[in-house]
Coordinates of C-alpha atoms and ligand atoms in Angstrom, one line a residue:
M1 CA -28.6 -139.7 -7.2
K2 CA -28.2 -138.0 -10.6
N3 CA -30.0 -134.8 -11.0
N4 CA -29.1 -133.4 -14.3
D5 CA -32.5 -134.0 -15.7
S6 CA -34.6 -132.7 -12.9
L7 CA -36.4 -129.4 -12.7
V8 CA -38.3 -127.7 -9.9
I9 CA -41.2 -125.4 -11.1
V10 CA -42.4 -122.8 -8.6
G11 CA -44.7 -119.9 -8.7
A12 CA -42.8 -116.6 -8.3
Q13 CA -45.7 -114.3 -7.4
W14 CA -48.8 -114.9 -5.3
G15 CA -49.9 -118.1 -7.0
D16 CA -52.0 -118.6 -10.1
E17 CA -49.1 -117.7 -12.3
G18 CA -50.1 -120.3 -14.9
K19 CA -47.9 -123.1 -13.5
G20 CA -50.5 -125.7 -14.6
K21 CA -50.1 -124.9 -18.2
V22 CA -46.3 -124.7 -18.0
I23 CA -46.1 -128.0 -16.1
D24 CA -48.6 -129.7 -18.5
F25 CA -46.4 -128.6 -21.4
L26 CA -43.1 -129.7 -19.8
A27 CA -44.6 -132.9 -18.5
A28 CA -44.8 -134.2 -22.1
G29 CA -41.0 -134.7 -21.7
A30 CA -41.0 -135.9 -18.1
D31 CA -41.0 -139.4 -16.7
V32 CA -42.1 -138.3 -13.2
V33 CA -44.0 -135.3 -11.9
A34 CA -44.1 -134.8 -8.2
R35 CA -45.9 -132.4 -6.0
F36 CA -44.3 -131.6 -2.7
Q37 CA -46.4 -129.2 -0.7
G38 CA -49.9 -127.7 -0.3
G39 CA -53.2 -129.4 -0.8
D40 CA -56.4 -128.8 -2.6
N41 CA -56.1 -125.1 -2.1
A42 CA -54.1 -125.3 -5.4
G43 CA -56.1 -125.2 -8.6
H44 CA -54.5 -125.9 -11.9
T45 CA -56.5 -125.2 -15.1
V46 CA -55.1 -127.1 -18.0
V47 CA -56.5 -126.6 -21.5
Y48 CA -55.9 -129.3 -24.1
G49 CA -57.8 -128.8 -27.3
A50 CA -61.5 -128.6 -26.4
N51 CA -60.8 -130.1 -22.9
I52 CA -60.5 -128.1 -19.8
F53 CA -59.2 -129.9 -16.7
K54 CA -59.3 -128.4 -13.3
L55 CA -57.0 -130.2 -10.9
H56 CA -56.4 -129.6 -7.2
H57 CA -54.2 -132.3 -5.7
I58 CA -53.2 -134.2 -8.8
P59 CA -50.2 -133.0 -10.8
S60 CA -50.8 -131.9 -14.3
G61 CA -48.5 -134.7 -15.4
I62 CA -51.5 -137.1 -15.0
L63 CA -52.6 -136.1 -18.5
N64 CA -49.4 -137.6 -19.9
P65 CA -50.0 -141.4 -19.9
R66 CA -46.3 -142.3 -19.8
C67 CA -45.6 -140.1 -16.8
T68 CA -45.8 -141.2 -13.1
S69 CA -47.5 -138.6 -10.9
L70 CA -46.6 -138.4 -7.2
L71 CA -48.2 -136.7 -4.2
G72 CA -45.3 -136.1 -1.9
S73 CA -44.9 -136.3 1.9
G74 CA -45.0 -132.5 2.3
M75 CA -48.5 -132.3 1.1
V76 CA -51.8 -132.2 3.0
I77 CA -54.5 -134.3 1.2
N78 CA -58.3 -134.2 1.5
P79 CA -59.1 -137.8 0.6
L80 CA -62.7 -137.0 -0.2
V81 CA -61.7 -134.3 -2.7
L82 CA -59.0 -136.5 -4.2
L83 CA -61.6 -139.2 -4.7
D84 CA -63.8 -136.8 -6.7
E85 CA -60.8 -135.6 -8.7
L86 CA -59.9 -139.2 -9.6
A87 CA -63.5 -140.0 -10.5
E88 CA -63.7 -136.9 -12.8
L89 CA -60.5 -137.8 -14.6
E90 CA -61.5 -141.5 -15.0
K91 CA -65.0 -140.4 -16.3
R92 CA -63.2 -138.4 -19.0
G93 CA -61.0 -141.3 -20.1
I94 CA -57.8 -140.2 -18.3
S95 CA -56.0 -143.1 -16.6
T96 CA -55.1 -142.6 -13.0
A97 CA -53.1 -145.9 -12.8
N98 CA -49.8 -144.0 -12.6
L99 CA -50.7 -141.9 -9.5
R100 CA -48.7 -142.7 -6.4
I101 CA -49.2 -141.1 -2.9
S102 CA -46.8 -140.8 -0.1
G103 CA -48.0 -142.4 3.1
K104 CA -46.4 -139.6 5.0
A105 CA -48.6 -136.9 3.6
H106 CA -51.1 -135.6 6.1
L107 CA -54.9 -135.8 5.8
I108 CA -57.2 -132.8 5.7
M109 CA -60.2 -134.0 7.8
A110 CA -63.7 -132.6 7.8
Y111 CA -63.0 -130.7 11.1
H112 CA -60.0 -128.8 9.5
Q113 CA -62.4 -127.1 7.1
V114 CA -64.7 -126.1 10.0
Y115 CA -61.7 -124.5 11.9
D116 CA -60.5 -122.8 8.7
R117 CA -63.8 -121.1 8.0
A118 CA -64.5 -120.3 11.6
N119 CA -61.1 -118.8 12.1
E120 CA -61.6 -116.6 9.1
E121 CA -65.0 -115.5 10.5
M122 CA -63.5 -114.7 13.9
L123 CA -60.7 -112.6 12.3
G124 CA -63.4 -110.5 10.6
E125 CA -61.8 -107.7 8.6
N126 CA -58.4 -109.0 9.4
K127 CA -59.1 -112.3 7.7
I128 CA -56.4 -114.0 5.6
G129 CA -58.8 -114.8 2.8
T130 CA -58.0 -118.5 2.7
T131 CA -59.5 -120.9 0.3
G132 CA -61.5 -122.5 3.2
R133 CA -60.1 -125.9 2.4
G134 CA -58.7 -126.6 5.9
I135 CA -55.0 -126.2 4.8
G136 CA -53.8 -124.2 7.8
P137 CA -55.5 -126.3 10.5
A138 CA -54.2 -129.5 8.8
Y139 CA -50.6 -128.3 8.8
A140 CA -51.1 -127.0 12.4
D141 CA -52.3 -130.4 13.5
K142 CA -49.3 -132.0 11.8
A143 CA -47.0 -129.6 13.8
L144 CA -48.9 -130.4 17.0
R145 CA -48.4 -134.1 16.3
R146 CA -52.0 -134.9 16.2
G147 CA -52.6 -135.3 12.5
L148 CA -53.7 -138.4 10.6
R149 CA -51.5 -139.5 7.7
V150 CA -52.3 -141.2 4.4
I151 CA -50.5 -144.3 5.6
D152 CA -53.1 -144.6 8.4
M153 CA -55.8 -145.0 5.8
T154 CA -54.2 -148.2 4.4
D155 CA -55.2 -150.3 7.5
S156 CA -58.7 -149.9 8.8
R157 CA -57.7 -150.9 12.3
V158 CA -54.9 -148.2 12.4
F159 CA -57.3 -145.6 10.9
R160 CA -59.9 -146.3 13.6
E161 CA -57.2 -146.3 16.3
R162 CA -55.7 -143.0 15.2
L163 CA -59.1 -141.3 14.8
A164 CA -60.1 -142.6 18.2
Q165 CA -57.0 -141.0 19.7
V166 CA -57.6 -137.5 18.2
L167 CA -61.3 -137.2 17.8
P168 CA -62.2 -136.5 21.5
L169 CA -59.9 -133.6 21.6
Q170 CA -61.1 -132.3 18.2
N171 CA -64.7 -132.6 19.2
R172 CA -64.0 -130.8 22.4
L173 CA -62.4 -127.9 20.5
L174 CA -65.2 -127.9 18.0
K175 CA -67.8 -127.7 20.7
D176 CA -66.1 -125.4 23.3
A177 CA -64.2 -123.0 21.0
Y178 CA -66.2 -123.1 17.8
G179 CA -69.8 -123.9 18.9
H180 CA -69.9 -126.8 16.4
E181 CA -71.7 -130.1 17.3
G182 CA -68.6 -132.2 16.6
Y183 CA -68.4 -135.5 14.7
E184 CA -69.6 -138.9 15.6
F185 CA -66.8 -141.5 15.4
N186 CA -68.6 -144.3 13.4
R187 CA -70.1 -141.8 11.0
L188 CA -66.6 -140.3 10.2
V189 CA -65.2 -143.8 9.7
E190 CA -68.0 -144.5 7.2
I191 CA -67.5 -141.2 5.4
Y192 CA -63.8 -142.0 4.9
R193 CA -64.1 -145.8 4.1
P194 CA -64.5 -145.4 0.3
A195 CA -61.5 -143.1 0.2
C196 CA -59.4 -145.6 2.3
N197 CA -60.3 -148.4 -0.1
K198 CA -59.6 -146.4 -3.3
L199 CA -56.4 -144.7 -2.2
S200 CA -54.7 -147.5 -0.3
P201 CA -53.3 -149.3 -3.4
M202 CA -51.7 -146.0 -4.6
V203 CA -49.7 -145.5 -1.4
T204 CA -46.0 -146.0 -2.0
D205 CA -42.6 -144.9 -0.6
T206 CA -42.4 -142.0 -3.0
S207 CA -39.0 -140.9 -1.7
R208 CA -37.5 -144.2 -2.7
L209 CA -39.4 -144.1 -6.1
L210 CA -38.0 -140.6 -6.8
S211 CA -34.5 -141.5 -5.7
E212 CA -34.5 -144.6 -7.9
S213 CA -35.9 -142.6 -10.8
L214 CA -33.2 -140.0 -10.5
S215 CA -30.5 -142.7 -10.3
E216 CA -31.8 -144.2 -13.5
G217 CA -31.5 -140.9 -15.2
K218 CA -35.2 -140.3 -15.6
K219 CA -36.6 -136.8 -16.1
V220 CA -38.2 -135.6 -12.9
L221 CA -40.3 -132.5 -12.6
F222 CA -41.1 -131.1 -9.1
E223 CA -44.4 -129.2 -9.3
G224 CA -44.8 -126.4 -6.8
A225 CA -48.1 -125.0 -5.8
Q226 CA -49.1 -121.4 -4.8
G227 CA -46.2 -118.9 -5.0
A228 CA -43.1 -117.4 -3.4
L229 CA -45.0 -114.6 -1.7
L230 CA -47.4 -117.1 -0.1
D231 CA -44.5 -119.0 1.5
I232 CA -45.0 -119.5 5.2
D233 CA -41.5 -118.2 6.0
H234 CA -40.7 -115.8 3.2
G235 CA -44.1 -114.6 2.1
T236 CA -46.2 -111.7 3.2
Y237 CA -46.9 -113.3 6.6
P238 CA -49.6 -113.6 8.0
F239 CA -51.2 -113.4 4.5
V240 CA -49.7 -116.6 3.3
T241 CA -50.5 -120.2 3.0
S242 CA -49.3 -122.7 5.6
S243 CA -46.6 -124.6 3.7
S244 CA -43.2 -123.9 2.3
T245 CA -43.8 -122.9 -1.3
V246 CA -40.1 -122.2 -2.3
A247 CA -37.9 -124.5 -4.4
A248 CA -36.0 -125.8 -1.4
A249 CA -39.2 -127.6 -0.2
A250 CA -39.0 -129.8 -3.3
G251 CA -36.3 -131.8 -1.5
S252 CA -37.8 -131.9 2.0
G253 CA -41.4 -132.3 0.8
S254 CA -40.4 -135.3 -1.4
G255 CA -37.9 -137.1 0.9
L256 CA -34.8 -136.1 -1.0
G257 CA -31.7 -133.9 -0.4
P258 CA -31.4 -130.3 -1.5
Q259 CA -29.4 -131.3 -4.6
C260 CA -32.4 -133.2 -6.0
A261 CA -32.9 -130.8 -8.9
S262 CA -30.4 -129.1 -11.1
R263 CA -32.6 -126.3 -12.3
V264 CA -35.4 -124.1 -10.9
L265 CA -37.9 -122.5 -13.2
G266 CA -39.9 -119.6 -11.7
V267 CA -43.3 -119.0 -13.3
L268 CA -44.6 -115.4 -13.5
K269 CA -47.5 -113.8 -15.2
A270 CA -46.7 -110.8 -17.5
Y271 CA -48.6 -108.8 -14.9
T272 CA -49.5 -109.7 -11.2
T273 CA -52.5 -111.1 -9.5
R274 CA -53.4 -112.1 -5.9
V275 CA -56.4 -113.7 -4.3
G276 CA -57.1 -113.3 -0.6
E277 CA -56.1 -110.4 1.6
G278 CA -52.7 -108.8 2.2
P279 CA -50.4 -106.1 0.7
F280 CA -50.0 -105.9 -3.1
P281 CA -48.0 -102.7 -4.0
S282 CA -48.7 -102.8 -7.8
E283 CA -52.4 -103.5 -7.5
E284 CA -54.7 -101.5 -9.8
K285 CA -58.1 -101.0 -8.2
G286 CA -59.5 -99.1 -11.1
E287 CA -60.1 -99.5 -14.8
A288 CA -56.7 -101.0 -15.6
G289 CA -57.2 -103.8 -13.0
D290 CA -60.7 -104.5 -14.3
L291 CA -59.3 -104.8 -17.8
L292 CA -56.6 -107.2 -16.8
R293 CA -59.2 -109.3 -14.9
A294 CA -61.6 -109.4 -17.8
Q295 CA -58.9 -110.1 -20.5
G296 CA -57.1 -112.6 -18.4
S297 CA -60.2 -114.3 -17.0
E298 CA -58.8 -113.8 -13.5
F299 CA -61.2 -115.8 -11.4
G300 CA -60.0 -118.4 -8.9
T301 CA -59.9 -122.1 -10.0
T302 CA -60.6 -123.3 -6.5
T303 CA -63.0 -120.7 -5.1
G304 CA -64.1 -118.7 -8.2
R305 CA -63.2 -115.5 -6.4
P306 CA -62.3 -112.5 -8.7
R307 CA -58.5 -112.1 -8.5
R308 CA -56.9 -108.7 -7.6
C309 CA -55.0 -107.5 -10.6
G310 CA -52.0 -105.2 -11.1
W311 CA -48.8 -104.6 -13.0
F312 CA -45.7 -106.8 -13.1
D313 CA -43.6 -106.2 -10.0
A314 CA -39.9 -106.6 -10.6
V315 CA -39.2 -106.1 -6.9
I316 CA -41.1 -109.3 -5.9
A317 CA -39.7 -111.1 -9.0
R318 CA -36.1 -110.3 -7.9
Y319 CA -37.0 -111.4 -4.3
A320 CA -38.6 -114.6 -5.6
A321 CA -35.5 -115.3 -7.8
R322 CA -33.3 -115.0 -4.6
I323 CA -35.4 -117.1 -2.2
N324 CA -35.9 -119.8 -4.8
G325 CA -32.5 -119.8 -6.5
L326 CA -34.3 -119.4 -9.9
T327 CA -32.2 -120.4 -12.9
G328 CA -34.9 -119.5 -15.5
L329 CA -38.2 -117.7 -15.9
A330 CA -41.4 -118.7 -17.6
I331 CA -43.6 -115.7 -18.5
T332 CA -47.2 -116.5 -18.9
K333 CA -50.3 -114.7 -20.3
L334 CA -48.2 -112.2 -22.3
D335 CA -51.2 -112.2 -24.8
V336 CA -53.4 -110.6 -22.2
L337 CA -51.4 -107.4 -22.4
S338 CA -52.1 -107.0 -26.2
G339 CA -54.1 -103.9 -27.0
L340 CA -52.8 -101.7 -24.1
E341 CA -51.4 -98.3 -25.1
T342 CA -48.7 -98.5 -22.3
I343 CA -47.6 -101.1 -19.8
N344 CA -46.3 -100.4 -16.4
M345 CA -43.6 -102.3 -14.6
A346 CA -42.8 -101.7 -10.9
V347 CA -39.0 -101.5 -10.7
A348 CA -38.7 -100.2 -7.2
Y349 CA -40.9 -98.9 -4.3
Q350 CA -41.2 -95.5 -2.8
C351 CA -41.4 -95.9 1.0
S352 CA -41.4 -93.1 3.6
G353 CA -39.5 -90.7 1.2
S354 CA -36.9 -93.2 0.0
T355 CA -36.6 -95.5 -2.9
I356 CA -36.1 -99.2 -2.1
K357 CA -35.3 -102.0 -4.5
E358 CA -35.4 -104.9 -2.1
F359 CA -38.6 -106.5 -0.8
P360 CA -39.1 -105.4 2.8
S361 CA -39.6 -108.0 5.6
S362 CA -42.0 -105.9 7.5
I363 CA -45.6 -106.0 6.4
A364 CA -46.2 -102.6 7.9
E365 CA -43.5 -101.2 5.7
L366 CA -44.7 -103.1 2.6
Q367 CA -48.2 -101.6 3.2
K368 CA -46.7 -98.1 3.0
C369 CA -44.8 -98.9 -0.3
E370 CA -45.9 -97.2 -3.5
P371 CA -44.6 -98.7 -6.8
A372 CA -42.1 -96.7 -8.9
Y373 CA -43.0 -97.5 -12.4
E374 CA -41.1 -97.7 -15.7
I375 CA -43.6 -97.3 -18.5
F376 CA -43.3 -99.3 -21.7
P377 CA -45.1 -98.9 -25.0
G378 CA -47.8 -101.5 -25.6
W379 CA -48.6 -103.4 -28.8
H380 CA -51.9 -104.0 -30.7
E381 CA -51.0 -107.2 -32.6
D382 CA -52.6 -110.5 -31.7
I383 CA -49.6 -112.5 -30.4
S384 CA -51.5 -115.7 -29.7
R385 CA -50.0 -117.4 -32.8
A386 CA -46.4 -116.4 -32.0
R387 CA -44.2 -119.4 -31.7
T388 CA -40.7 -117.8 -31.6
M389 CA -39.4 -114.5 -30.2
D390 CA -39.1 -113.2 -33.7
D391 CA -42.9 -113.6 -34.1
L392 CA -43.5 -111.1 -31.3
P393 CA -43.8 -107.3 -32.0
Q394 CA -40.8 -105.2 -31.1
A395 CA -42.7 -103.6 -28.1
A396 CA -43.4 -107.1 -26.6
R397 CA -39.8 -108.1 -27.0
Q398 CA -38.6 -104.9 -25.4
Y399 CA -40.9 -105.5 -22.4
L400 CA -39.6 -109.0 -22.0
E401 CA -35.9 -107.9 -22.3
A402 CA -36.5 -105.3 -19.6
M403 CA -38.0 -107.9 -17.3
E404 CA -35.1 -110.2 -17.8
E405 CA -32.6 -107.5 -17.2
T406 CA -34.3 -106.2 -14.0
V407 CA -34.9 -109.6 -12.5
G408 CA -31.4 -110.9 -13.6
V409 CA -32.6 -114.3 -14.7
P410 CA -33.1 -115.5 -18.3
I411 CA -36.5 -116.0 -19.7
E412 CA -36.7 -119.6 -21.1
L413 CA -40.4 -119.9 -21.9
I414 CA -43.2 -117.5 -22.9
S415 CA -46.8 -118.4 -23.0
V416 CA -49.1 -116.6 -25.4
G417 CA -52.4 -118.5 -24.8
P418 CA -53.9 -121.3 -22.7
D419 CA -53.3 -124.1 -25.1
R420 CA -50.2 -126.3 -25.1
T421 CA -49.3 -125.2 -28.6
Q422 CA -49.3 -121.5 -27.6
T423 CA -45.8 -121.6 -26.1
I424 CA -42.5 -120.1 -27.1
I425 CA -39.4 -121.9 -26.0
R426 CA -36.2 -119.9 -26.3
P427 CA -33.5 -121.8 -28.2
Q428 CA -30.3 -122.9 -26.5
T429 CA -31.9 -122.8 -23.0
Y430 CA -32.2 -125.7 -20.5
L431 CA -35.9 -125.9 -21.4
A432 CA -35.1 -126.2 -25.1
G433 CA -33.0 -129.2 -24.2
W434 CA -35.7 -130.6 -21.9
C435 CA -38.2 -130.4 -24.9
G436 CA -35.7 -132.3 -27.1
D437 CA -34.3 -129.4 -29.2
Ligands
IMP501 P1 -55.0 -121.2 2.3 O1 -53.8 -121.8 1.6 O2 -56.3 -121.8 1.9 O3 -54.8 -121.3 3.8 O4 -55.0 -119.7 1.9 C1 -54.0 -118.8 2.4 C2 -53.7 -117.7 1.3 O5 -53.1 -118.3 0.2 C3 -55.0 -117.0 0.8 O6 -54.6 -115.7 0.4 C4 -55.3 -117.8 -0.5 O7 -56.1 -117.0 -1.4 C5 -53.9 -118.1 -1.0 N1 -53.9 -119.3 -1.8 C6 -53.9 -120.6 -1.4 N2 -53.8 -121.4 -2.5 C7 -53.6 -120.6 -3.6 C8 -53.5 -120.9 -4.9 O8 -53.4 -122.1 -5.4 N3 -53.4 -119.8 -5.8 C9 -53.4 -118.6 -5.3 N4 -53.6 -118.3 -4.0 C10 -53.7 -119.3 -3.1

């Protein structure tokens, strides 16, 4: 397996870092784009000219006709949502012929969404703030070994058999613990029949396909969803998603070894946002947060929820760099900061009278942390037309240099607007090579 032309792209904050735009941009130079975790909780907004595409399961690579797009084994897939996504793309003239799905990916079933929403309701003010897509219950059923997999959909006899095995238990849980009426077997089979028919021809051994692609020296891009701080093991547990969102999951979630990619790009916004509950030390609840939300259009792609907004947090960026093994950074939405007099960057936390520079493992401790800010001068110029570092005002360059220094990882890409063209690639970086410079 050669890996010198493979790249993992992960979110290095709490998700919504603008990975969709970065991946769409880099997919132009990729032969294969593979997702390896998560489900339709993810929402990528990709802007191309006058077109806005909102994708949930499908990698942004689908917009590149010469690229193969894969849904890997580490994912959970809602077949009904995927069907809608395919129909929407096809309606707008985007071919979905190059989409391949791992048979080992697990299915999000109707009852998983019921559990997800009911669990949140029962937790009350302690809720996680999930997307309500059934992600946690689907991964829980996978771990409990009572999930249905995509491969089960390819044979109607197997699908019926597997559903018949698990549905009585699910219905009992739904009725006894959740006060839900449950699902009638034949009705559920009928609901899923169109998805079984449409998706079956797309099911492939994606591990083999990827391994062969790498051996042939093809350019493979592994597309992470959510972000480092939402990782089930390393994130702000329990306020996390239910999958492993870090770069190491690219291998396990695609059926490859850990050496499957030579480079790991961490995507970070030039500030920070979070949706859902949980600690967020550099959150700005007042005017500054409202301004970032308005200027950055910070509303969820999947749920439409207003995102919580705050300053760039170098403590979490350094932590994300470590747990992902980041080799490069992509900084998005730098243009959103234009017009601010000053810009804050959290470089450490104050906690119980001491200064800490490392991200704490304890949520209780994190909740007590106050950000220690370094304050940078802002800039007033419109930077949306900048295409090189030299096009940026001195203050913007100074802010980026400080970020690079405090995180300890080079910035390779800067995004100054939602369109593909509004992108700066640093010369002589790995990404410059990826883009053919
Ligand atoms: P779940 O993944 O729906 O279970 O949600 C768990 C947590 O992850 C919640 O705080 C969600 O808001 C957050 N989350 C899940 N997917 C995304 C995403 O794609 N972007 C940002 N946050 C997400």
